[in-house]
Coordinates of C-alpha atoms in Angstrom, one line a residue:
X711 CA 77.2 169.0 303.1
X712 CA 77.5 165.8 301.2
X713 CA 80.1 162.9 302.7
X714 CA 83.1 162.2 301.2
X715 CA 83.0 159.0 298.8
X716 CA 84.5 156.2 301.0
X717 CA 87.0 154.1 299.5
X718 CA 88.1 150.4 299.6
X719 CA 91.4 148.5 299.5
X720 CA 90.2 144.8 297.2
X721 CA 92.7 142.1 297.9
X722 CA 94.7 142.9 295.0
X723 CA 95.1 146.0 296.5
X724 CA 93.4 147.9 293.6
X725 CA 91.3 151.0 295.1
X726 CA 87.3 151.3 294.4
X727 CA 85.2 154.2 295.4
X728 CA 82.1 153.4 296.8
X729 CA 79.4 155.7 295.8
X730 CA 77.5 155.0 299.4
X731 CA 76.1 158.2 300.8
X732 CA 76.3 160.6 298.2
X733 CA 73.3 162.7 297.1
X734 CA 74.3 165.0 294.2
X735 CA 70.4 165.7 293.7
X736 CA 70.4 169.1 295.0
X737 CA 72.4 170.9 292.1
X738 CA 70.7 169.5 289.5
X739 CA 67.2 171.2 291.4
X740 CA 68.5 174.3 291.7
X741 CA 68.5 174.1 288.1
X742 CA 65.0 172.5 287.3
X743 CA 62.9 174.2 285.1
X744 CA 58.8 173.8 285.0
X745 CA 56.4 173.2 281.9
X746 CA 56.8 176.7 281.5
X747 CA 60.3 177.7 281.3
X748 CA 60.7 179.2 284.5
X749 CA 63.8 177.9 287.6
X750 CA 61.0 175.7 289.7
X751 CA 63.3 177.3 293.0
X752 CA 62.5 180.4 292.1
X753 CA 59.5 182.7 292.9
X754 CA 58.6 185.1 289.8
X755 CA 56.9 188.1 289.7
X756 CA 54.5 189.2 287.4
X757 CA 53.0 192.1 285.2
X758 CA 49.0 192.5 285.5
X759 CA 49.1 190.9 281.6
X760 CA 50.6 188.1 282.9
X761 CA 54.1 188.5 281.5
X762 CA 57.5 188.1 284.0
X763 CA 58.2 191.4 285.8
X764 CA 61.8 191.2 285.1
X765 CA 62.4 194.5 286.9
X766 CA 61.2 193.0 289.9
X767 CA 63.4 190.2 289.9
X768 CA 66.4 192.4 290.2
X769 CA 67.8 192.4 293.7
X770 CA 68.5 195.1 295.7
X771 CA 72.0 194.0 296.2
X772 CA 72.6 194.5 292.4
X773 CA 71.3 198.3 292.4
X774 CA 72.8 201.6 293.6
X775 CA 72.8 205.4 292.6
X776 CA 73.5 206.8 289.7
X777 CA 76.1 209.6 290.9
X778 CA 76.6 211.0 287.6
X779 CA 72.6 212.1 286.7
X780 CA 72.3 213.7 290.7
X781 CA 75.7 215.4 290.4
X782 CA 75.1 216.5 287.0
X783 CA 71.6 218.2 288.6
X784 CA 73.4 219.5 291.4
X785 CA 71.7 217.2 294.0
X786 CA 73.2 215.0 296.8
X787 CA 74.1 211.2 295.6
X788 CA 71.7 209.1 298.5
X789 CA 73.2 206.6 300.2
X790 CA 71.0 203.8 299.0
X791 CA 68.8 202.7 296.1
X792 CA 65.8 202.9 298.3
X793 CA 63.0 204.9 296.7
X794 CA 64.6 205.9 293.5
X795 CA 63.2 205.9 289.9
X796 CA 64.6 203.1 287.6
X797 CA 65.8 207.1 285.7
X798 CA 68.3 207.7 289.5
X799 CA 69.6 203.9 289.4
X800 CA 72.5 202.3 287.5
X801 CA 72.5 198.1 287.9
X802 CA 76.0 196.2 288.6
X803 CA 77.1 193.8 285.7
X804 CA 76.4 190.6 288.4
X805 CA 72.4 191.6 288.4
X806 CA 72.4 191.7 284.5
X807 CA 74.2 188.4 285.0
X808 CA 71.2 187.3 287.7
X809 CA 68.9 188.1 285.4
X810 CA 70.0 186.1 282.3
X811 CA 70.3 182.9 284.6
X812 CA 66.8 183.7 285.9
X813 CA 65.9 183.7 282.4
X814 CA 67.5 180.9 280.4
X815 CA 69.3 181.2 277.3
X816 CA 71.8 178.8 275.3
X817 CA 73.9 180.9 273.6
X818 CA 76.1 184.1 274.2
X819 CA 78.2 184.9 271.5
X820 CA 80.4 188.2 270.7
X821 CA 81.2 190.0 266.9
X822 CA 83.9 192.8 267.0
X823 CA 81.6 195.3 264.1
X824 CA 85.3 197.9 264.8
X825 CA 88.6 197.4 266.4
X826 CA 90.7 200.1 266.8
X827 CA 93.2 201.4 268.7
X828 CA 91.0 204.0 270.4
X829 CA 87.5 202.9 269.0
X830 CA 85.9 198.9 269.8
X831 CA 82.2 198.0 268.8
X832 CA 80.8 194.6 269.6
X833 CA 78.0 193.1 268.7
X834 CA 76.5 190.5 271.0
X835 CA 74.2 187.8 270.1
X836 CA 72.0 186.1 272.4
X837 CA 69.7 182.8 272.2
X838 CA 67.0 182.9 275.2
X839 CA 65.1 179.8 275.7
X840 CA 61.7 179.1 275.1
X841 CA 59.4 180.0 277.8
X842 CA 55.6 180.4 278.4
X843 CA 56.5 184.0 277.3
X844 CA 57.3 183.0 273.6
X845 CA 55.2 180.1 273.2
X846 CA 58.3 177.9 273.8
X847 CA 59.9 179.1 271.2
X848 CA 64.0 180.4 271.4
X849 CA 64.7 183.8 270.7
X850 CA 68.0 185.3 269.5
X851 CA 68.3 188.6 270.3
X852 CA 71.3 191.0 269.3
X853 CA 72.8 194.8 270.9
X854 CA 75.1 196.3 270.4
X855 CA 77.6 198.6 272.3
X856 CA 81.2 200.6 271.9
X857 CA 83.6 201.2 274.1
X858 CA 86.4 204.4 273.1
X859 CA 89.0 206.4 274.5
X860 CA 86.5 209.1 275.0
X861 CA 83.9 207.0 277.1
X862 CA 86.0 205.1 279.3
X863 CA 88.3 206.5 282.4
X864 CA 91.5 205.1 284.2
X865 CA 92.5 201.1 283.2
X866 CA 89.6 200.6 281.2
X867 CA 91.1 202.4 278.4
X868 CA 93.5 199.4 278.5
X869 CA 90.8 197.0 277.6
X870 CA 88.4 198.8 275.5
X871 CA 87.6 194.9 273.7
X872 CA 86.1 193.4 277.1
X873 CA 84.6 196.9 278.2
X874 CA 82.7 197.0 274.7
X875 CA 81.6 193.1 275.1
X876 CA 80.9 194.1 278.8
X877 CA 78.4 196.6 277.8
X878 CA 76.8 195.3 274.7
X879 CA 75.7 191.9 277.1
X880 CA 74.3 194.5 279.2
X881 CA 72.4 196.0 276.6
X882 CA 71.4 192.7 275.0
X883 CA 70.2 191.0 278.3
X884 CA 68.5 194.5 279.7
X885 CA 66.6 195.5 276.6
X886 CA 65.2 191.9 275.5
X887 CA 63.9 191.6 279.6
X888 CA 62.5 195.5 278.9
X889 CA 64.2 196.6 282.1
X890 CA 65.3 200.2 281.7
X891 CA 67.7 200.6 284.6
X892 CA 71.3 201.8 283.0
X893 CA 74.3 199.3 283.4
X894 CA 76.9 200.6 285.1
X895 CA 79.3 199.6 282.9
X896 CA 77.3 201.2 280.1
X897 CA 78.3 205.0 281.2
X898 CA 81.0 206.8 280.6
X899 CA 83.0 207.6 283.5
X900 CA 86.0 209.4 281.9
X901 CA 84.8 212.7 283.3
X902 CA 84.8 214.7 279.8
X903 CA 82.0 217.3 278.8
X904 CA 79.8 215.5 276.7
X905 CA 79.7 215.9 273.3
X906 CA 76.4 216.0 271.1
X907 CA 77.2 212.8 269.3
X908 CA 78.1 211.1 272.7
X909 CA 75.4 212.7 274.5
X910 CA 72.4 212.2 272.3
X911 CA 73.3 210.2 268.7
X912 CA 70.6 210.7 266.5
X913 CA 70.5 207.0 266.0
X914 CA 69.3 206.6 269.3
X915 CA 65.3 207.2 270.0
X916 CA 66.1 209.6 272.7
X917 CA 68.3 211.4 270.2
X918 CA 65.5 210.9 267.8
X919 CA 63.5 213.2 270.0
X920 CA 65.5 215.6 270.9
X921 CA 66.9 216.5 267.4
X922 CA 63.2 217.3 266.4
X923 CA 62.5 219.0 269.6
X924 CA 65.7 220.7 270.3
X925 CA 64.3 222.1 273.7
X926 CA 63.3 219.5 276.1
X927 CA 60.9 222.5 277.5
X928 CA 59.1 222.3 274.5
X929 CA 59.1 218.4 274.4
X930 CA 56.8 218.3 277.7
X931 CA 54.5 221.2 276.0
X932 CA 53.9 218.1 273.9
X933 CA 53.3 215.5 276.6
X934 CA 51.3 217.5 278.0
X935 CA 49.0 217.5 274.9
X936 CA 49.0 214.2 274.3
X937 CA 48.3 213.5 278.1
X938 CA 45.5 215.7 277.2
X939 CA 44.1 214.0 273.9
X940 CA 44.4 210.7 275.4
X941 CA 46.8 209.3 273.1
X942 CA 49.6 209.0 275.2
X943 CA 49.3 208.9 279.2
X944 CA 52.1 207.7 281.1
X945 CA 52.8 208.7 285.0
X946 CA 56.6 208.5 284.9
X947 CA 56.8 211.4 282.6
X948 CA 57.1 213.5 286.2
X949 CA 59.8 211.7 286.7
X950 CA 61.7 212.8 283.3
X951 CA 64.2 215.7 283.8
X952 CA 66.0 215.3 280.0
X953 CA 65.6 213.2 276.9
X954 CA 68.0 211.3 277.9
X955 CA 65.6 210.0 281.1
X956 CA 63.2 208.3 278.2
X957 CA 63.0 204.6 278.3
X958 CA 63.8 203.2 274.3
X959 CA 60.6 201.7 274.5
X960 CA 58.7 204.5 275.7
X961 CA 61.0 206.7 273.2
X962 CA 59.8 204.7 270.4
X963 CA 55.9 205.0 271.1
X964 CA 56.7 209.0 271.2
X965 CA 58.8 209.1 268.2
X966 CA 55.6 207.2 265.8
X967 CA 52.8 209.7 267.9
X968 CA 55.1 213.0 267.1
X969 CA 55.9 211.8 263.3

């Protein structure tokens, strides 16, 4: 704990703070970034082609079960995070939060695309800084996310505004870092049935899929091709119960193999 500045009464009784003692070098550190972008304090971890696992940086604390996709299956919610898929796991706002510090960026701003009584979108604009990752060059990266009487529950309907600029951070920090854990304040909790443009908007890649498909039966009839051919082999497919399950990444590689 750093001393308290010590003060001292001149003859003319005027007061002067004597900087004696104090060490204000340990913020700064905390802060101190190496040659290639990444918090010196910090220990990384890393993907076999050498780029940051930003999945792995999440903490523990910051994760919990996704009650909604194991009471929607008919299964008991666990107790803990421990030894579920990324699919079974929903991430509190404060990891997302985490994880843009551990990254570095410059710039966070918010664009209102709608605002409605009963309908917000917001578009959020981010600037990451350059790292080793991007060849030290900033990137600005954009998502976007709505918030409406239909997907929100209880007070939140109140502030639809901050609940839309809630999620479309989420969204923006989570899919630049490629980390497909759902935010929780990305899901609807209002408790209604979904509907088909809620559940599945065909502007989404998952909703891509599953308007050509239909069936998601008849979607892994297709995996299991591919897995067959070669052209697409990927071991957390077993872990897929609905199109909704699909990573957007993953959905995208599909959606240009099925075309």
């Amino acid at each position: 704990m750093a001393r308290p500045k010590k003060s001292e009464t001149t003859t003319d009784n005027s007061v002067t703070i004597s900087d004696a003692g104090i060490d204000n070098s340990l913020g700064p550190a905390l802060f101190s970034r190496d040659s290639s972008g990444l918090l010196k304090n910090v220990q990384y971890v890393f993907n076999e082609d050498g780029s940051v696992n930003w999945r792995a940086m999440i903490g523990d604390e910051h994760l919990f079960p996704n009650r909604g996709w194991f009471e929607g299956r008919g299964k008991d919610v666990p107790r803990t995070a421990e030894g579920l898929g990324d699919h079974q796991l929903l991430i509190k706002l404060s990891g997302i939060k985490e994880l843009a510090r551990l990254r570095g960026f410059t710039h966070v701003s918010f664009y209102a695309e709608k605002c409605e009584l009963d309908h917000v979108a917001v578009n959020c604009t981010m600037s990451f800084i350059g790292n080793y990752e991007t060849g030290d060059q900033e990137i600005s990266f954009q998502d976007m996310a709505n918030a409406t009487l239909e997907n929100t529950s209880s007070f939140a309907t109140k502030f639809l505004e901050t609940i839309a600029c809630n999620r479309a951070f989420v969204r923006c920090v989570r899919n630049f870092l490629n980390v497909h854990i759902v935010g929780d304040d990305e899901i609807d909790k209002s408790g209604k049935p979904p509907t088909a443009s809620v559940n599945a908007s065909p502007l989404s890649p998952y909703g891509v899929l599953e308007k050509k498909f239909g069936s998601f039966d008849e979607f892994k009839n297709t995996l299991r091709e591919l897995w067959s051919s070669g052209d697409y082999k990927n071991p957390q497919v077993k872990e897929w119960a609905d199109f909704s399950d699909i990573p957007p990444k993953e959905a995208r590689i599909l959606i240009s193999l099925v075309k």
